Short mmCIF file of C-alpha atoms in Angstrom, two decimals:
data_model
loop_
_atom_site.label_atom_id
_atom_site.label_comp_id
_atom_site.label_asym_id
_atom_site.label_seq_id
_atom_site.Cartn_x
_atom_site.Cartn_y
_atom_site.Cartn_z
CA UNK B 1 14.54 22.93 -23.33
CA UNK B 2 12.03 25.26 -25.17
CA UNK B 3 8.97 24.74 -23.99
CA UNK B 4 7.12 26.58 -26.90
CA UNK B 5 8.16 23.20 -29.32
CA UNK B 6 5.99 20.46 -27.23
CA UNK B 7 2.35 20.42 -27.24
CA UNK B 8 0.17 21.59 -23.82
CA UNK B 9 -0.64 18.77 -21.66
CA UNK B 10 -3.94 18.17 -21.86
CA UNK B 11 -6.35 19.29 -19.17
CA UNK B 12 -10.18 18.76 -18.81
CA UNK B 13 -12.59 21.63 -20.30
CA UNK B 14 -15.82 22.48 -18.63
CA UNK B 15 -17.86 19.07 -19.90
CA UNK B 16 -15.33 16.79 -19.14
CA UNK B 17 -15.14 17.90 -15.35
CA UNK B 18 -18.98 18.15 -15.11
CA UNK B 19 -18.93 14.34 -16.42
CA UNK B 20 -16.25 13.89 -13.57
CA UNK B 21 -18.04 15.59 -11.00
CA UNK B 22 -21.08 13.39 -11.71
CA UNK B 23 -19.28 10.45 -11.32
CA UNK B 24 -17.89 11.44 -8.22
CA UNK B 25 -20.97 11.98 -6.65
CA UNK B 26 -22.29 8.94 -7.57
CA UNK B 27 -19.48 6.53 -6.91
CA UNK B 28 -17.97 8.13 -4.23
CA UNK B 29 -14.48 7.56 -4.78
CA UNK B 30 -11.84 9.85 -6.52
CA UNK B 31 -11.11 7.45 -8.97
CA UNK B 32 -14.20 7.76 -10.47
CA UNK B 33 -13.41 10.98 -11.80
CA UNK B 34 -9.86 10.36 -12.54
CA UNK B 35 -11.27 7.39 -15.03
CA UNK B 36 -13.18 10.01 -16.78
CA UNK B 37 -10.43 12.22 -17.00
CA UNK B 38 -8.52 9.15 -18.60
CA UNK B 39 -11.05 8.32 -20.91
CA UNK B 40 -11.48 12.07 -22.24
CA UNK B 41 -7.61 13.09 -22.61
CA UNK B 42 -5.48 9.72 -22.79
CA UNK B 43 -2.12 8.74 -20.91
CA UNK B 44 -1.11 11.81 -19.96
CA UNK B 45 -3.20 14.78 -18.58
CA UNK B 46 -3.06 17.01 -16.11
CA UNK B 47 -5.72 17.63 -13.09
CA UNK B 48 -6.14 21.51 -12.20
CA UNK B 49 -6.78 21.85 -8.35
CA UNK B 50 -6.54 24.84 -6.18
CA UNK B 51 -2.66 25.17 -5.29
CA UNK B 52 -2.51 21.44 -6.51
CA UNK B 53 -1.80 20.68 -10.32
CA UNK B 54 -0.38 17.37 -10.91
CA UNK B 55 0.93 16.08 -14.35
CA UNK B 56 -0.81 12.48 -14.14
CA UNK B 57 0.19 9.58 -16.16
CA UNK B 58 -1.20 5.95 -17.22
CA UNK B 59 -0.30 2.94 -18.80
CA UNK B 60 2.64 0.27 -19.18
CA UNK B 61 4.76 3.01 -21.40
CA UNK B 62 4.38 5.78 -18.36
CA UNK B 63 5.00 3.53 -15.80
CA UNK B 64 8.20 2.28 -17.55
CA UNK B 65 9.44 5.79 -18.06
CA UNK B 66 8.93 6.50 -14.69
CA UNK B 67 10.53 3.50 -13.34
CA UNK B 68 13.02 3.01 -15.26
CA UNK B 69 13.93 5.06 -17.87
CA UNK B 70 13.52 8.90 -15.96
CA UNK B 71 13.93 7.61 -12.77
CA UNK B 72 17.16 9.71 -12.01
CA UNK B 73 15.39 12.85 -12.73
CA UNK B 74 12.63 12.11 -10.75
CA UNK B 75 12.47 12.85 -7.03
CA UNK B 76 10.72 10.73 -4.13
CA UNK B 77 11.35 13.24 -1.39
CA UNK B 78 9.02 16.30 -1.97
CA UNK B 79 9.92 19.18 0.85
CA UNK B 80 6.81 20.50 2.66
CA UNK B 81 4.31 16.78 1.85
CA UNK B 82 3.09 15.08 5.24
CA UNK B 83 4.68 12.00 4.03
CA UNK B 84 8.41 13.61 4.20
CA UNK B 85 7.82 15.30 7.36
CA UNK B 86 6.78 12.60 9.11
CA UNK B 87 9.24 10.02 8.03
CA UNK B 88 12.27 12.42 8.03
CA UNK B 89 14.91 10.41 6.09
CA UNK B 90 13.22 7.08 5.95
CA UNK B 91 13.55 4.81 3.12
CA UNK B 92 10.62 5.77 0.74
CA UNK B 93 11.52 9.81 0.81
CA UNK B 94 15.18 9.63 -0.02
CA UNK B 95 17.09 9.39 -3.18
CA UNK B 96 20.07 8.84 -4.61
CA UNK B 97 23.62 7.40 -3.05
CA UNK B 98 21.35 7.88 0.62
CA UNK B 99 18.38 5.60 -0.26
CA UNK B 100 21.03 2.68 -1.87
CA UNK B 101 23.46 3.12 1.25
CA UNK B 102 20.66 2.20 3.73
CA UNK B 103 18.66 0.11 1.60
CA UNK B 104 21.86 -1.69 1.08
CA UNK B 105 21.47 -2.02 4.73
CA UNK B 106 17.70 -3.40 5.04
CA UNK B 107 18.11 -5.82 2.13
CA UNK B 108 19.41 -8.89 4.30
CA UNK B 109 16.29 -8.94 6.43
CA UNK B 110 13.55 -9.04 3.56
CA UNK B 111 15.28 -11.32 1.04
CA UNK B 112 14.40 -14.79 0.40
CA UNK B 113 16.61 -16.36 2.93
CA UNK B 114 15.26 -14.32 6.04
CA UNK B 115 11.53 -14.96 4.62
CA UNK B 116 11.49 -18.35 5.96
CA UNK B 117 11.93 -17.50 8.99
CA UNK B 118 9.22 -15.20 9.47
CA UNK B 119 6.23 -18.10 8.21
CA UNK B 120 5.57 -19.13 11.44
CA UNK B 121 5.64 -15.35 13.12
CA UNK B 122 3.23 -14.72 10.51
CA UNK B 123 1.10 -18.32 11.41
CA UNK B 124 1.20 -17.72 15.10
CA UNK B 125 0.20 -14.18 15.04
CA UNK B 126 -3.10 -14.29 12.74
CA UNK B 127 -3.58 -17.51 15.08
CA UNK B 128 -3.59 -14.98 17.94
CA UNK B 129 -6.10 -12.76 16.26
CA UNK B 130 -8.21 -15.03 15.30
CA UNK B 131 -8.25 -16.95 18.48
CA UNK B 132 -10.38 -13.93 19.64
CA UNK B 133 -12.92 -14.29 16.83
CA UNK B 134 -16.71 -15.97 18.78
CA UNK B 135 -18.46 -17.97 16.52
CA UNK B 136 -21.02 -16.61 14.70
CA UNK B 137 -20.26 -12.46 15.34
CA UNK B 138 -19.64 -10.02 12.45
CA UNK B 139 -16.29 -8.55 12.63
CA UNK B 140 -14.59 -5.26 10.41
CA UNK B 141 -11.58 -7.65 8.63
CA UNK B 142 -10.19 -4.30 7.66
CA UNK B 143 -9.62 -3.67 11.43
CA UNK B 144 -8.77 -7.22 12.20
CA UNK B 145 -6.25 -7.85 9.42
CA UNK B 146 -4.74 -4.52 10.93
CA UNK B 147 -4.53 -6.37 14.38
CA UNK B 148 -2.52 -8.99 12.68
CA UNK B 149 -0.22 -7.20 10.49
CA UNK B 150 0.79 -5.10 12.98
CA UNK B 151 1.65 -7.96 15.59
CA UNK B 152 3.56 -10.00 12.60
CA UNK B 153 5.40 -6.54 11.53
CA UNK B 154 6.77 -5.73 15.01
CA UNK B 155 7.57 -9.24 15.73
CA UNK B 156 9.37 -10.31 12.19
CA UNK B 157 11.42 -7.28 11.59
CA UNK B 158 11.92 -5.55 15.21
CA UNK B 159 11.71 -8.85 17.40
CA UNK B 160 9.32 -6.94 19.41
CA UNK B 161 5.67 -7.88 21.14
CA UNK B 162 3.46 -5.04 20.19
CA UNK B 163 0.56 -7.24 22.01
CA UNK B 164 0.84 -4.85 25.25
CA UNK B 165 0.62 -1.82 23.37
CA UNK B 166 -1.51 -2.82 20.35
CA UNK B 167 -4.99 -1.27 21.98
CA UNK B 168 -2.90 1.95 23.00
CA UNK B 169 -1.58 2.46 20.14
CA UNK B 170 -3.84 2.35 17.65
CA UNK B 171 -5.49 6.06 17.88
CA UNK B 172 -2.04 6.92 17.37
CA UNK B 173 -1.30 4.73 14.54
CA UNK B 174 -4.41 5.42 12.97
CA UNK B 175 -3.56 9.33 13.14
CA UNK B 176 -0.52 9.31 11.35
CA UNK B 177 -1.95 7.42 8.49
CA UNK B 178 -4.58 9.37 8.40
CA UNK B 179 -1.93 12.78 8.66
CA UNK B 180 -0.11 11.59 5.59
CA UNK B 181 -2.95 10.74 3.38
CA UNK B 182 -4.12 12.74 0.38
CA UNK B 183 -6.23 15.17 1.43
CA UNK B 184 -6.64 19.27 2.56
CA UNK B 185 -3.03 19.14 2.68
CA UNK B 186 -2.32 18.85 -0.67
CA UNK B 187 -4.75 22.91 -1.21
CA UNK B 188 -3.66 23.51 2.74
CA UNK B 189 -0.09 22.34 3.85
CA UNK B 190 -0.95 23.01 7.52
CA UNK B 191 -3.88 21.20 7.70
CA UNK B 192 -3.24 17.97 8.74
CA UNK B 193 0.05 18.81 10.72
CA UNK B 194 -2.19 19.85 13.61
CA UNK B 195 -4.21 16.51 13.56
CA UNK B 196 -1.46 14.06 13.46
CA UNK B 197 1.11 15.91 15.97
CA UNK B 198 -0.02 14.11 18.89
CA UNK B 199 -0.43 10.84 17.24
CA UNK B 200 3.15 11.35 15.96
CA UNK B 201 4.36 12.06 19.51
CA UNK B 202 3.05 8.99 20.60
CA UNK B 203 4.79 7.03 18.18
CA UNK B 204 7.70 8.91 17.89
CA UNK B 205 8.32 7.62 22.23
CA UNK B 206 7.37 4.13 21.61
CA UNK B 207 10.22 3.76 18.70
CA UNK B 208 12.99 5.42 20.79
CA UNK B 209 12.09 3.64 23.85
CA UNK B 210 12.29 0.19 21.53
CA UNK B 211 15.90 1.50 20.31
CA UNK B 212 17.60 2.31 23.78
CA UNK B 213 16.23 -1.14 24.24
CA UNK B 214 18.13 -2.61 21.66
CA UNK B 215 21.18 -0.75 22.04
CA UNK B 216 21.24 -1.83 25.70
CA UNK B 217 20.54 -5.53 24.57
CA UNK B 218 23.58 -5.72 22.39
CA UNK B 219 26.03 -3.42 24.55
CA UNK B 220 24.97 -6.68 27.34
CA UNK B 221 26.04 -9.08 23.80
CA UNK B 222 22.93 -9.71 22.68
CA UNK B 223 22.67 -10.67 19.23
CA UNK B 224 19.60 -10.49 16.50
CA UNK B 225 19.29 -10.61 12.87
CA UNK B 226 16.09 -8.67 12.60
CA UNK B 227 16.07 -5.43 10.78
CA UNK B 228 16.38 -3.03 14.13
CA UNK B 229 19.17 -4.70 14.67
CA UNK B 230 20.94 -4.30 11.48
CA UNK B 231 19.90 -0.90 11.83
CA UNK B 232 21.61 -0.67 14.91
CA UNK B 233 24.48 -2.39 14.40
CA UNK B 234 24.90 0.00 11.09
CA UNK B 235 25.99 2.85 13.30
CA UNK B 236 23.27 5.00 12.49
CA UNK B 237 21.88 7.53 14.77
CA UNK B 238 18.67 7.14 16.83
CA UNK B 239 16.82 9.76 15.08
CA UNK B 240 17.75 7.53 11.21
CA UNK B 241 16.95 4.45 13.03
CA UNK B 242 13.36 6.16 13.65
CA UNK B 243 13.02 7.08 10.26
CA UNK B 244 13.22 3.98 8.72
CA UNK B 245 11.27 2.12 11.76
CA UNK B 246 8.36 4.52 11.27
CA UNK B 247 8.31 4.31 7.47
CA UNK B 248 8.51 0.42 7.57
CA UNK B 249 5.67 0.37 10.76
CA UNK B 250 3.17 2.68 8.81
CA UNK B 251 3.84 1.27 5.43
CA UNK B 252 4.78 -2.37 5.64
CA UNK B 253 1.92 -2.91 7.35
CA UNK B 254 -1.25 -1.12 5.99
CA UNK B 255 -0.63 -1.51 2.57
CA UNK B 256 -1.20 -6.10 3.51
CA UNK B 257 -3.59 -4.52 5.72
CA UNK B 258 -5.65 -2.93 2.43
CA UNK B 259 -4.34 -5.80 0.46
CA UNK B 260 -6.07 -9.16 2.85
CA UNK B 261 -9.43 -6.53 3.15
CA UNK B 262 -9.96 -6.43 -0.24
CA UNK B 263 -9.13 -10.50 -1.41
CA UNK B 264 -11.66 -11.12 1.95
CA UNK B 265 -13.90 -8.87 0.15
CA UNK B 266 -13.90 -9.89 -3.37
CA UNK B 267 -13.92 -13.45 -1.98
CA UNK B 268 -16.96 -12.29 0.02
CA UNK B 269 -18.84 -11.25 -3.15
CA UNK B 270 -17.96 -14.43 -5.23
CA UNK B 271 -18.86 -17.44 -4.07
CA UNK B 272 -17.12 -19.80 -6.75
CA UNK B 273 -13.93 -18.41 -5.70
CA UNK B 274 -13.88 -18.49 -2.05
CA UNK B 275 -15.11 -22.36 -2.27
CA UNK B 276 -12.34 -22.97 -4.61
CA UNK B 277 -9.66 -21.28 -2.26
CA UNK B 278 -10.96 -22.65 0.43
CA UNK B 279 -10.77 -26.15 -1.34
CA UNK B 280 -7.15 -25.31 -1.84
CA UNK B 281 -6.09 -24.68 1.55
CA UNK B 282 -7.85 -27.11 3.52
CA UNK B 283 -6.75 -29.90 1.52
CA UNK B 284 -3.49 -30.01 3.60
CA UNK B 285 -0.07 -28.19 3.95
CA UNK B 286 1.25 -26.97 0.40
CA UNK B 287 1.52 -24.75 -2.50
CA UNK B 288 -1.27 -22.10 -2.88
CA UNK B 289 -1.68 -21.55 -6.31
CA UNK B 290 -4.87 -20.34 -6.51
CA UNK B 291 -4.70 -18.41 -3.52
CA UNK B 292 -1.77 -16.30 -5.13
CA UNK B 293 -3.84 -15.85 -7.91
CA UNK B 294 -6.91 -14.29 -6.08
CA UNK B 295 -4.10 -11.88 -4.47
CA UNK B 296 -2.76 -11.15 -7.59
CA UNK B 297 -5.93 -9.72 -8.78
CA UNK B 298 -6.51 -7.81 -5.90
CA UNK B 299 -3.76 -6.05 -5.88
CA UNK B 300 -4.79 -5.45 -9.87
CA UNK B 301 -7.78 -3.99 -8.91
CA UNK B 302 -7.15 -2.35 -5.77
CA UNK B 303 -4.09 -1.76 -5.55
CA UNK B 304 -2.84 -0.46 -1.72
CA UNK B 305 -0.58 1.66 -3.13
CA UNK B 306 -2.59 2.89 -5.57
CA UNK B 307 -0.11 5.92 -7.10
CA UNK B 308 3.58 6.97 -7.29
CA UNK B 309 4.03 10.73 -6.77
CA UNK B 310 7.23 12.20 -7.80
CA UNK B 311 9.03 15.58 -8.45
CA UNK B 312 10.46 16.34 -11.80
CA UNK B 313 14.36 17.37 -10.72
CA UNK B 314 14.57 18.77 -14.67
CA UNK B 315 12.48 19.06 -17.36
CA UNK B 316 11.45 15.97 -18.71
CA UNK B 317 10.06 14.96 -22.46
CA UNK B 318 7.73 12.50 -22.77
CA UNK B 319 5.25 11.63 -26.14
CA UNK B 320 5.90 15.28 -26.99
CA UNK B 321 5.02 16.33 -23.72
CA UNK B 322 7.57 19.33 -21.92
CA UNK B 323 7.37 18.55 -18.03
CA UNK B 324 8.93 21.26 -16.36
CA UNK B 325 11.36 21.06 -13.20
CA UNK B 326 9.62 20.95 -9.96
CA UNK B 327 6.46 19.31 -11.20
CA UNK B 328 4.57 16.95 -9.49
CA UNK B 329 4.35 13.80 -11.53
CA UNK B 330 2.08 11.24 -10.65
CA UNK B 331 1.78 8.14 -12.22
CA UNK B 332 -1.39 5.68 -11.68
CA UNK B 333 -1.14 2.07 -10.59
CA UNK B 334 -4.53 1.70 -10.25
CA UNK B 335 -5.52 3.23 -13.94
CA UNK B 336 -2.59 0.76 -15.28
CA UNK B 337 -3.88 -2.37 -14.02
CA UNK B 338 -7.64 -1.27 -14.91
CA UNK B 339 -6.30 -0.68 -18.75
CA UNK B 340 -8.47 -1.99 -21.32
CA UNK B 341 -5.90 -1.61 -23.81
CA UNK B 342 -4.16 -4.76 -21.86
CA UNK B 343 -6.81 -6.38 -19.45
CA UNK B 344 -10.06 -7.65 -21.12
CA UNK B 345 -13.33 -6.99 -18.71
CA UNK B 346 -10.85 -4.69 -16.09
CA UNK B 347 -13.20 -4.50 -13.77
CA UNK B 348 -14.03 -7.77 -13.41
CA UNK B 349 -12.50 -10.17 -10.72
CA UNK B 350 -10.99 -13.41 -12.17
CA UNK B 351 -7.70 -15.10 -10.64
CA UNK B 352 -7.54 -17.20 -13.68
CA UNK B 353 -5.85 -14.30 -15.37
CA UNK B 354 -3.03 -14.59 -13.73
CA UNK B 355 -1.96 -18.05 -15.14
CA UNK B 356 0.04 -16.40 -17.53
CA UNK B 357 2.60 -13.58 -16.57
CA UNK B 358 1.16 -10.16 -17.91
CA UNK B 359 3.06 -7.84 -20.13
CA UNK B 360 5.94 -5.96 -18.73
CA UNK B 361 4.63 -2.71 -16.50
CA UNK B 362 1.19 -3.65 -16.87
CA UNK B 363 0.84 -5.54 -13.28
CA UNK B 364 2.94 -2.63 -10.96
CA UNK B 365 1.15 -2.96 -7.36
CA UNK B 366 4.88 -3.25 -6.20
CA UNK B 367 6.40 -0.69 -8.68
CA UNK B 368 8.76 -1.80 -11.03
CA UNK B 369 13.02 -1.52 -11.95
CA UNK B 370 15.44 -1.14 -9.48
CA UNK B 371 13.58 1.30 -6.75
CA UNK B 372 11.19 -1.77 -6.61
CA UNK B 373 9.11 -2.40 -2.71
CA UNK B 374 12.02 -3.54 -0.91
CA UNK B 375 9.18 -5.39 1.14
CA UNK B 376 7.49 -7.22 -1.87
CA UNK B 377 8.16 -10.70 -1.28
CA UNK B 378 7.32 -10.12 2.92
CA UNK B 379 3.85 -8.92 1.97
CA UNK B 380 3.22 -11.50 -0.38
CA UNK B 381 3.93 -14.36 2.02
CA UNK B 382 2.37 -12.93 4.73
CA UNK B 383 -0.77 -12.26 2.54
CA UNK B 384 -0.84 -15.75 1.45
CA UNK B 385 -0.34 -16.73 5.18
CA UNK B 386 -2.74 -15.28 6.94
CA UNK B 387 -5.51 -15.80 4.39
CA UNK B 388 -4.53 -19.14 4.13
CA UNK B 389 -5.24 -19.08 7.93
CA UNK B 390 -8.18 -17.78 7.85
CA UNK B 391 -10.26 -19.61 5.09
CA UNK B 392 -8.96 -22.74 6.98
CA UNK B 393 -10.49 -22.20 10.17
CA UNK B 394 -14.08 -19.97 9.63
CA UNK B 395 -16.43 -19.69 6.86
CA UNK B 396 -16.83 -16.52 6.25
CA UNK B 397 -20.16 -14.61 4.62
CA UNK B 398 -19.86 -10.99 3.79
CA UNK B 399 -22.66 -8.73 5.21
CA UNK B 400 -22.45 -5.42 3.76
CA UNK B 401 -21.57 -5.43 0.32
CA UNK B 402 -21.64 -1.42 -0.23
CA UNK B 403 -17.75 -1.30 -0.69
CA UNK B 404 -16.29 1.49 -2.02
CA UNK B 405 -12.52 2.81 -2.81
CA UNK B 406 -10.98 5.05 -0.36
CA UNK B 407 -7.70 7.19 -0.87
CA UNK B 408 -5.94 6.93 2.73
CA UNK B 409 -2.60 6.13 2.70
CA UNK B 410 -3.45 3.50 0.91
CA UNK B 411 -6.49 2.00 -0.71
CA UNK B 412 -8.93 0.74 1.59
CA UNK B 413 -12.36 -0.27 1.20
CA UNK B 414 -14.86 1.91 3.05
CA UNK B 415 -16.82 1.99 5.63
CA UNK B 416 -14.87 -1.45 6.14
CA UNK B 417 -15.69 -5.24 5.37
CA UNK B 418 -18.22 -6.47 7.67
CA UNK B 419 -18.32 -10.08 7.45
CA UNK B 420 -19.99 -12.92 9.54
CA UNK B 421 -17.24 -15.41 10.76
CA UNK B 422 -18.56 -19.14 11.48
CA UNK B 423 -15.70 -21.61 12.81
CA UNK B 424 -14.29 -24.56 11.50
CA UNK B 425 -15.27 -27.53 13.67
CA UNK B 426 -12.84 -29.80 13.71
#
């Protein structure tokens, strides 16, 4: 491919970043500037950092060409990124014949079938939680949705308590999210490997202990149909098991854990709508339409996984555009489902727009094609779950509405969502 026959990608001039910079500052959230940088240059641009140069892309067309249509020349595992070195060979950093083989593997225990087996794990753990909650006290729901989706993920999928170890764990926990997220690594590559060693460590005992567990349960002919089991029973070694353990701990449960903050926050700052889902769900056992919706939008607007990051494995075309091999490509949920172009008011929060389906690849808070989240319909009904759960049982009045975007591992909103929880009386 001759490079000298496409056009440059676009990058940002002097007045463009200044405009970015200014919105940075005053927004404080990266995606402030990336929305200028959208605005200025179009679908396809690239962002010049020190030792960090991505080739970012927005919009229905560039999500479905990354999905879909390049997907075979575009890498998940990136050598030398937190992310891979953390999870080893773990689901979300393989590709190819090794990611189908296992996710062949992991399939059974998040399809529909298994799902219904897991609603009243999901029920009885935010009931634990929230058993805890004194009437009247303002609580962090980032940190307590965390409690719970931690609980229902070890329970569900690894048939294990995690209530002994939940308070000393959570530095750890904590640490390796905080080791893989975007940050100094991305200029520095050592710099968060020294924070999140120890954390990893931690971890990284806890999971093998849980395994010779399990392999001792079924050696006595135990039996099981959760996902460490499977994973056992596969005939993969311990260190594999790990991988895919890890990678399902850290991200099948923050991303619900970024996704139940925000709906309690936008909730929180609109009144109509947390009467009406509340209507819904304590009018008695039943379908949650509404409810779905206001998730739905969340996850338009803040999306927990709020980017895809990939490797070019050759040199891609796209609108003109030369991609070499071993770029970094990274494509933008959150600038998708914030398009103008397909979403009238974007910024505004209204559940009623998802009566209708929305137009392929504009709605991708789960990714799209066949590399979907193999944990899409578990979050969802564990989402609608616990908040179900919640709004049941407390009224709930948000305190600090200074809310901003934060890029951790996933999306969160920062410093948290402080909100005053009054009970139900019966």
């Amino acid at each position: 491919m001759k490079t000298m026959m496409y056009q440059p990608i676009p990058t940002p001039d002097a007045e463009t970043s200044a405009r970015a910079l200014r919105a940075l500052l005053r927004e404080r959230h990266p995606y402030a500037a990336v929305e200028v940088f959208h605005r200025a240059l179009g679908e396809v641009f690239r962002i010049e950092l020190p030792g960090f140069k991505p080739v970012f892309m927005a919009g229905p067309d560039a999500a479905r060409f990354v999905l879909v249509e390049a997907r075979d020349r575009l890498l998940w595992r990136s050598e030398g990124d937190p992310v891979t070195e953390v999870l080893g060979r773990g689901l979300l950093v393989v590709d190819g014949d090794e990611h189908d083989r296992i996710r062949a593997v992991m399939n059974p225990s998040l399809q529909r079938g298994a799902l219904e087996g897991y609603a009243g794990i999901m029920q009885a753990r935010a009931a634990q939680v929230t058993d805890t909650w004194r009437d009247g006290e303002t609580l962090d729901m980032l940190a307590e949705m965390r409690k719970i989706t931690l609980l229902v993920l070890m329970d569900a999928l690894f048939d294990v308590d995690f209530t002994p170890e939940l308070r000393r764990l959570w530095g750890p926990v904590l640490g390796v999210i905080r080791g893989i997220s975007p940050g100094l690594w991305m200029v520095w590559p050592g710099a968060p490997r020294l924070r999140a060693a120890r954390a990893l460590r931690k971890l990284d005992a806890y999971l093998y202990r849980i395994i010779a567990g399990r392999r001792e349960r079924l050696a006595r002919g135990g039996g099981g149909d959760d996902l460490l089991t499977m994973l056992v029973q596969a005939g993969l070694p311990d260190e594999r098991i790990r991988d895919h353990m890890l990678t399902m701990l850290i991200a099948g449960h923050d991303t619900n854990t970024a996704l139940l903050a925000w709906a309690l926050y936008l909730l929180g700052s609109h009144p109509d709508a947390m009467w009406r889902a509340i209507a819904e769900v304590r009018t008695g056992p039943g379908d949650t339409p509404y409810l779905t919706r206001v998730l739905k939008e969340a996850l338009r607007l803040y999306p927990p996984i709020h980017l895809g990051s990939r490797v070019a494995a050759t040199d891609l075309e796209y609108r003109g555009y030369c991609i070499p091999a071993g770029e970094r490509v990274v494509y933008s949920i959150y600038l998708t489902g914030r398009d103008p172009a397909h979403w009238a008011d974007p910024g505004d929060f209204r559940p009623e727009r998802h009566d209708q389906r929305p137009a392929p690849y504009t709605w991708i808070p789960f990714g799209g094609g066949p590399r979907n989240c193999i944990g899409a319909g578990f979050g969802m009904l564990e989402a609608k779950i616990v908040l179900a759960h919640v709004l049941q049982h407390f009224n709930l009045e948000l305190t600090h509405r200074s809310i901003r975007p934060h890029m951790a591992a996933t999306l969160e909103p920062r410093p948290g969502v402080r909100m005053r929880v009054h009970r139900v009386r019966a």
